[in-house]
Every structure is written in C-alpha cells, then in structure tokens.
Coordinates of C-alpha atoms in Angstrom, one line a residue:
X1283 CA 12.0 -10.1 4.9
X1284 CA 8.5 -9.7 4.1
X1285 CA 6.5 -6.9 2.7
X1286 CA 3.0 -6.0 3.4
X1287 CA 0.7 -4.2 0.7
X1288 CA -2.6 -3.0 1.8
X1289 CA -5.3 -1.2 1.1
X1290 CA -8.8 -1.2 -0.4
X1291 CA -7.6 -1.8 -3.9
X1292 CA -10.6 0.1 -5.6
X1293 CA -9.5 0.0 -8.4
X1294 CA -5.7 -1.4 -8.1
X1295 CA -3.9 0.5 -9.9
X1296 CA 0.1 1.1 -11.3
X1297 CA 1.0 3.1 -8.6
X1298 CA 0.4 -0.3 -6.3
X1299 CA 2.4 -2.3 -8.3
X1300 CA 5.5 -0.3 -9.0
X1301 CA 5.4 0.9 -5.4
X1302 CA 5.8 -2.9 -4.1
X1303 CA 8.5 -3.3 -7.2
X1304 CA 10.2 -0.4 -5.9
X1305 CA 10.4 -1.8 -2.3
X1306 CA 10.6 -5.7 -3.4
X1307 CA 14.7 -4.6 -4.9
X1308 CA 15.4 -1.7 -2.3
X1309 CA 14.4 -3.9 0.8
X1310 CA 15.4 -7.1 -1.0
X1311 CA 12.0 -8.8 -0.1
X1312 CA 12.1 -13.0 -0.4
X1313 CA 7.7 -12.2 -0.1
X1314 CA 5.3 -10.0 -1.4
X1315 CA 1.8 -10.2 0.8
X1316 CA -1.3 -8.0 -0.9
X1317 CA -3.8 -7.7 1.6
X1318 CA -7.0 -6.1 0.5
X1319 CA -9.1 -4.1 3.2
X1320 CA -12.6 -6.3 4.5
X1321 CA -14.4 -3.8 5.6
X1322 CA -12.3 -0.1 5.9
X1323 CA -13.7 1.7 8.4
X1324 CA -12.9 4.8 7.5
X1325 CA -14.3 4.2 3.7
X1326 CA -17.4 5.1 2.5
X1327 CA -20.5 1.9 2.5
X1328 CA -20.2 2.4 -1.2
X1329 CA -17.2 0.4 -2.1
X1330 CA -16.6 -2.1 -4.6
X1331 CA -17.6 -5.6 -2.6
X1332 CA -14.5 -7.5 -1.3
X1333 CA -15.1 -10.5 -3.7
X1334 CA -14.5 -8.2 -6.8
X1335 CA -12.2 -6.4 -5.3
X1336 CA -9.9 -9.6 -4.0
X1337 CA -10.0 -11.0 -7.8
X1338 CA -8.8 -7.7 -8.8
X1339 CA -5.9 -7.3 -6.3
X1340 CA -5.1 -10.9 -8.1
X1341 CA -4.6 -9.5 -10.9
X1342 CA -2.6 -6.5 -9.8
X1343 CA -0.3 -9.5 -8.1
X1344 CA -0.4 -11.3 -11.7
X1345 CA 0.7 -8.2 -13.4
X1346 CA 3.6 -7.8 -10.7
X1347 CA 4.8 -11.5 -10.9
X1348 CA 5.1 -10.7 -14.7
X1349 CA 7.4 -7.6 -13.9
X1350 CA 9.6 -9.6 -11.4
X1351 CA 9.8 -12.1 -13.5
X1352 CA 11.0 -10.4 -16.4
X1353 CA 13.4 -8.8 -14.1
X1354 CA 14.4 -12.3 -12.7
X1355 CA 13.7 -11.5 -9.5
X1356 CA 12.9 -14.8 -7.2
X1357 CA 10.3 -13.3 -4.9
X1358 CA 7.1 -15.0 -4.3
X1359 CA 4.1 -13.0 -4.3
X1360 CA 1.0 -13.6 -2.9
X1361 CA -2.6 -12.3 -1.8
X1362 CA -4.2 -12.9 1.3
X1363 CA -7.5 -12.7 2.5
X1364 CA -6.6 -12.5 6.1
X1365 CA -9.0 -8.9 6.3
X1366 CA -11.6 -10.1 4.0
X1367 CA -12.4 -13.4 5.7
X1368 CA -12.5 -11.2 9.4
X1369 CA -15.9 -10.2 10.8
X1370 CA -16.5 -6.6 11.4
X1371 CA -14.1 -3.2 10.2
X1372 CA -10.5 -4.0 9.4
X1373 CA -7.8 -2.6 11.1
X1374 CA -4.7 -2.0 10.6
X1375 CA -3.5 -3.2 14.1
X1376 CA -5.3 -6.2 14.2
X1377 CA -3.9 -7.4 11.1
X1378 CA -0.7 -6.6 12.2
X1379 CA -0.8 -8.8 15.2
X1380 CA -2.5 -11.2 13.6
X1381 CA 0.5 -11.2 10.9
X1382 CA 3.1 -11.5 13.7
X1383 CA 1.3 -14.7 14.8
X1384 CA 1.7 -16.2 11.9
X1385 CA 5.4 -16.0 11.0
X1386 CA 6.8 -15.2 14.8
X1387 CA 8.8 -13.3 16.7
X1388 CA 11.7 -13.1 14.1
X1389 CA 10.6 -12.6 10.9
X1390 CA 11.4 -9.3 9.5
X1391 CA 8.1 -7.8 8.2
X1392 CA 7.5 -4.7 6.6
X1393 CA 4.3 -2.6 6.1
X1394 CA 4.5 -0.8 2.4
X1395 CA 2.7 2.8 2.0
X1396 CA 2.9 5.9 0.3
X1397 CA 3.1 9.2 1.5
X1398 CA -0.3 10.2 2.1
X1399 CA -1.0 7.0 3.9
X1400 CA 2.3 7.7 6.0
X1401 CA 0.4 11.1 7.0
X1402 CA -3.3 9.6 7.7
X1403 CA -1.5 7.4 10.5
X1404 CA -2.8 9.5 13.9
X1405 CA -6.5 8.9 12.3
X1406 CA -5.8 4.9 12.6
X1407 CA -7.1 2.7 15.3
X1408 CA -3.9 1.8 18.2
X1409 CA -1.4 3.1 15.3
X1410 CA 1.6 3.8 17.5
X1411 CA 1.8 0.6 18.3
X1412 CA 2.0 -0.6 14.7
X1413 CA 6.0 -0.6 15.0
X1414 CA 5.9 -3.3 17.9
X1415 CA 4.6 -5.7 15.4
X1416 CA 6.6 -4.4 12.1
X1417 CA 8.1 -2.2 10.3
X1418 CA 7.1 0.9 8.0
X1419 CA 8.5 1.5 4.6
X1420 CA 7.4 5.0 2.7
X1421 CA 8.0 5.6 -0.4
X1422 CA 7.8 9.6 0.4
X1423 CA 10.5 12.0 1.1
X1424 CA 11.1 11.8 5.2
X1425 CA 8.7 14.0 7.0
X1426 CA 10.9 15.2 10.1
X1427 CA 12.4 18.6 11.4
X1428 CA 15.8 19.1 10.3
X1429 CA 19.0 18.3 12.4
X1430 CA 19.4 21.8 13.3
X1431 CA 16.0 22.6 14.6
X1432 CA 15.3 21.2 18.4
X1433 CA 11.3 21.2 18.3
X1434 CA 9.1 20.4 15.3
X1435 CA 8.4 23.6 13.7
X1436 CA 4.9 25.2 15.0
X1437 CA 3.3 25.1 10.9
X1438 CA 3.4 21.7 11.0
X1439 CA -0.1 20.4 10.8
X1440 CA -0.8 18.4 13.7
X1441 CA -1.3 15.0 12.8
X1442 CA 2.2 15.3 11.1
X1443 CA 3.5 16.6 14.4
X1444 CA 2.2 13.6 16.5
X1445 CA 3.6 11.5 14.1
X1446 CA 6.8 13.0 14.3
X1447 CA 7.2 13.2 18.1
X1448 CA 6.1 9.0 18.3
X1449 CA 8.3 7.6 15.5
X1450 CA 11.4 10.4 15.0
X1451 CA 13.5 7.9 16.7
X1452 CA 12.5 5.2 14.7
X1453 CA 13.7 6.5 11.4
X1454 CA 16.2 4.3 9.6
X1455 CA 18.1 5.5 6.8
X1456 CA 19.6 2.1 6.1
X1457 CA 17.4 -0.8 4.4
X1458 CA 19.9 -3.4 6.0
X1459 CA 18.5 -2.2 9.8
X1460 CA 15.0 -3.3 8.9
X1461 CA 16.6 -6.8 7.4
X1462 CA 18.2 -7.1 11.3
X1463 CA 15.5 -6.8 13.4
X1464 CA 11.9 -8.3 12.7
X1465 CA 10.7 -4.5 13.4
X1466 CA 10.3 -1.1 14.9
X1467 CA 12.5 0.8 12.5
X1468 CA 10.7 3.3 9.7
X1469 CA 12.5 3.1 6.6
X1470 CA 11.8 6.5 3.6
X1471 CA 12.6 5.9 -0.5
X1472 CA 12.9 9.7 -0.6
X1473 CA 13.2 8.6 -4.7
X1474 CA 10.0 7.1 -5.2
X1475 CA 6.9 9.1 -5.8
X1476 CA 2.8 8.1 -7.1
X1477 CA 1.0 10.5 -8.5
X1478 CA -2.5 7.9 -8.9
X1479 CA -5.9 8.6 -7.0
X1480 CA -8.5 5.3 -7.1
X1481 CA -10.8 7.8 -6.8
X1482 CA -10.5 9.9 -9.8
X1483 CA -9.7 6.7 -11.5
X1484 CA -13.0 5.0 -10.4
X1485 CA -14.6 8.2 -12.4
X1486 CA -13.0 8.0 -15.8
X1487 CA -14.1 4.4 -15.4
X1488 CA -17.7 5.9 -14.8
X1489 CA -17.5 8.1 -17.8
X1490 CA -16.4 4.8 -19.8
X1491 CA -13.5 6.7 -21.1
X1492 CA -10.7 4.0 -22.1
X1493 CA -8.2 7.1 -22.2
X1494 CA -5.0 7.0 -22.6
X1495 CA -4.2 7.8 -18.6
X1496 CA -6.3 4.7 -18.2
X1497 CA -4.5 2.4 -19.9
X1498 CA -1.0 3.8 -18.7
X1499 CA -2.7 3.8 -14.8
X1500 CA -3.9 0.4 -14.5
X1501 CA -2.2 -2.4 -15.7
X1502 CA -3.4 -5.0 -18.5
X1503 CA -5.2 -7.9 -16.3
X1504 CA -6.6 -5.2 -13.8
X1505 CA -8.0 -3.5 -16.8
X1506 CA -9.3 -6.1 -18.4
X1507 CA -11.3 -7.7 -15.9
X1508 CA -12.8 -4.5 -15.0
X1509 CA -14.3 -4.2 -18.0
X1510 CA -15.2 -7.8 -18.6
X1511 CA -17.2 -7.7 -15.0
X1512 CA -18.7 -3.8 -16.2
X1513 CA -17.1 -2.6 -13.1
X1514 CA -17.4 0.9 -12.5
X1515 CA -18.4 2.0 -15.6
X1516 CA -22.2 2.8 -16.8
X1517 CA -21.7 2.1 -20.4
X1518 CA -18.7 0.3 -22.3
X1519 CA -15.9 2.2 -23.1
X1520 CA -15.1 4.1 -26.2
X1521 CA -12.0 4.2 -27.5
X1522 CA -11.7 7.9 -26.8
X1523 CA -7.2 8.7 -26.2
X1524 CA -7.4 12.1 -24.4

C-alpha cells in the first residue's frame, strides 16, 4: 500500500510529518509519496515558488526517513514532482489519475489529510470521484450522523452534508479493507489530531522570532534551510523563547 501526502508545503511543518508517521504504522504503508502542490488554485499568487518549496518538502521527507528509521521501520519515502513539473493549476483529480497510471489497477493507494482538508473536499475540482482512483485516510474523528439518526442532522453545514451523503458508504473502520482493494474505501484515525497552521507559522517566520513553538513546529532540516535561504523572514532571527 502506498500513501499520498500533499499539499502546498508552505512551510512544511511537524504536523506533516507525524501525520504521514501516524498513517505509515496504522495503514502499514511499504511507500511514502510527498507531493507538493504546482500551482494550487485555490491559493493565493503569493506563495513560496515551487522550487523552494520542493527542496523544503525534501527536507520534511529527510526529517521523516530519520524517524522511521529510528523506529526501524522499512518504508521508502519519497518526493515527487509529478504537480510541479504539470502546466497550469494542480488538481487534486488529475494527480490522482495520473497516480493510478502509474502503479495500475491494483495497487492499493491512499490519499493522507487532516481534518480540515477532509471538510474543504466539495470546494475541489471532480472530488467525488477521487475514491475511483484511491483511497482517503483522515486523521480526524469521523464526520457522519450517528447510527440512530436516518438523515444528516439539518445544523450540519453544507459542504459537510454533501460530503456525507457522497462518501457515508464508503467509510471503513478497518485499515485491513483499504490493504484489499486498491480503493474506494475512507478510512478515520479518530486518535490523531494537528493543531499547526502554515499560515501563522509563515508569520512568526516574518517577525524572525526563533521561538520556542518554532522550533518544536518545524523540524530541524526544514528549519534550517529556511533560514539559510532567508525564507520568510525580513531580518534574521533572534533567539527570542516565548
């Protein structure tokens, strides 16, 4: 089985790497792809350029190969450029088909996200069909009405309702089901939780603050080439620990 971790990667950060750790030993993963976004559409022009951001997501994958490899786990990790190297705004559904090309109809792959990313799906380009090509895993307590209730609750805000009427009967509980079938199943780490915004990181970068949060938010080789390459930041850092 293979798991997929995108995203924009501006900066990478922790919460990226112990998020695929997390999924690499619950799903059993033999591969670990990190694919940073070309061009996001739904991002702002003013991201970090994809060459600075690929080297970084390199390191992020460095900084993970050092924490499976401590744990002795034989998983190869990777990053691809499959989104960067594409002309024109990245999405999600391309890449998945793409993906599917590549490794064929029986592979067993596996899109990594988070919560919030799990709840942005109906804003995606063709994402219903994103289970045709793989599956999801979501490191997020499962958003669905309980057993007991026969219609999805009326306060549920929309897009969480659309998602729940398309993929409800796609939720596995069992890792092993995704492991079976190369995909369609959507698999929930109800245990697993990140608490890191890129954004509000991207500011205390800004404010060259080398805080404390900083250094316990992005790991070593992420940090330090951020501030070898005076990404982000105005000035260099102090050595401020609030």
């Amino acid at each position: 089985m293979i798991g997929i971790l995108g995203g924009t990667f501006d900066p990478p950060h922790w919460g990226h790497v112990q998020l695929a750790k997390n999924f690499i030993e619950i799903l059993e993963l033999e591969e670990l792809i990190w694919l940073p976004a070309g061009q996001p559409w739904q991002k702002s022009t003013r991201i970090t350029p994809a060459s600075i951001r690929y080297d970084l997501t390199k390191a992020a994958a460095q900084d993970l190969q050092n924490e499976i490899d401590h744990a002795k786990s034989p998983v190869k990790i990777q990053v691809s450029r499959i989104e960067l190297d594409r002309q024109g705004p990245s999405y999600t559904i391309d890449t998945a088909r793409e993906l599917r090309s590549m490794y064929g109809p029986n592979k067993s792959l596996v899109w990594l996200m988070g919560a919030d990313t799990y709840q942005n799906l109906p804003s995606w380009n063709d994402w219903q069909n994103l289970p045709e090509y793989l599956h999801l895993a979501v490191a997020s307590r499962r958003i669905s009405p309980r057993a007991e209730q026969a219609t999805i609750p009326a306060h549920y805000p929309q897009t969480i309702q659309e998602i729940i009427r398309i993929f409800d009967s796609r939720i596995t509980q069992a890792a092993h089901d995704l492991k079976i079938s190369p995909s369609g199943k959507i698999f929930f780490d109800e245990l697993f939780h990140v608490d890191l915004s890129s954004t509000e990181l991207r500011e205390m970068l800004h404010d060259a603050l080398l805080t404390s949060k900083l250094k316990q938010a992005i790991s070593p080789k992420v940090l330090e080439l951020i501030y070898s390459l005076s990404i982000y930041q105005a000035n260099p850092p102090n050595e401020s620990t609030n």
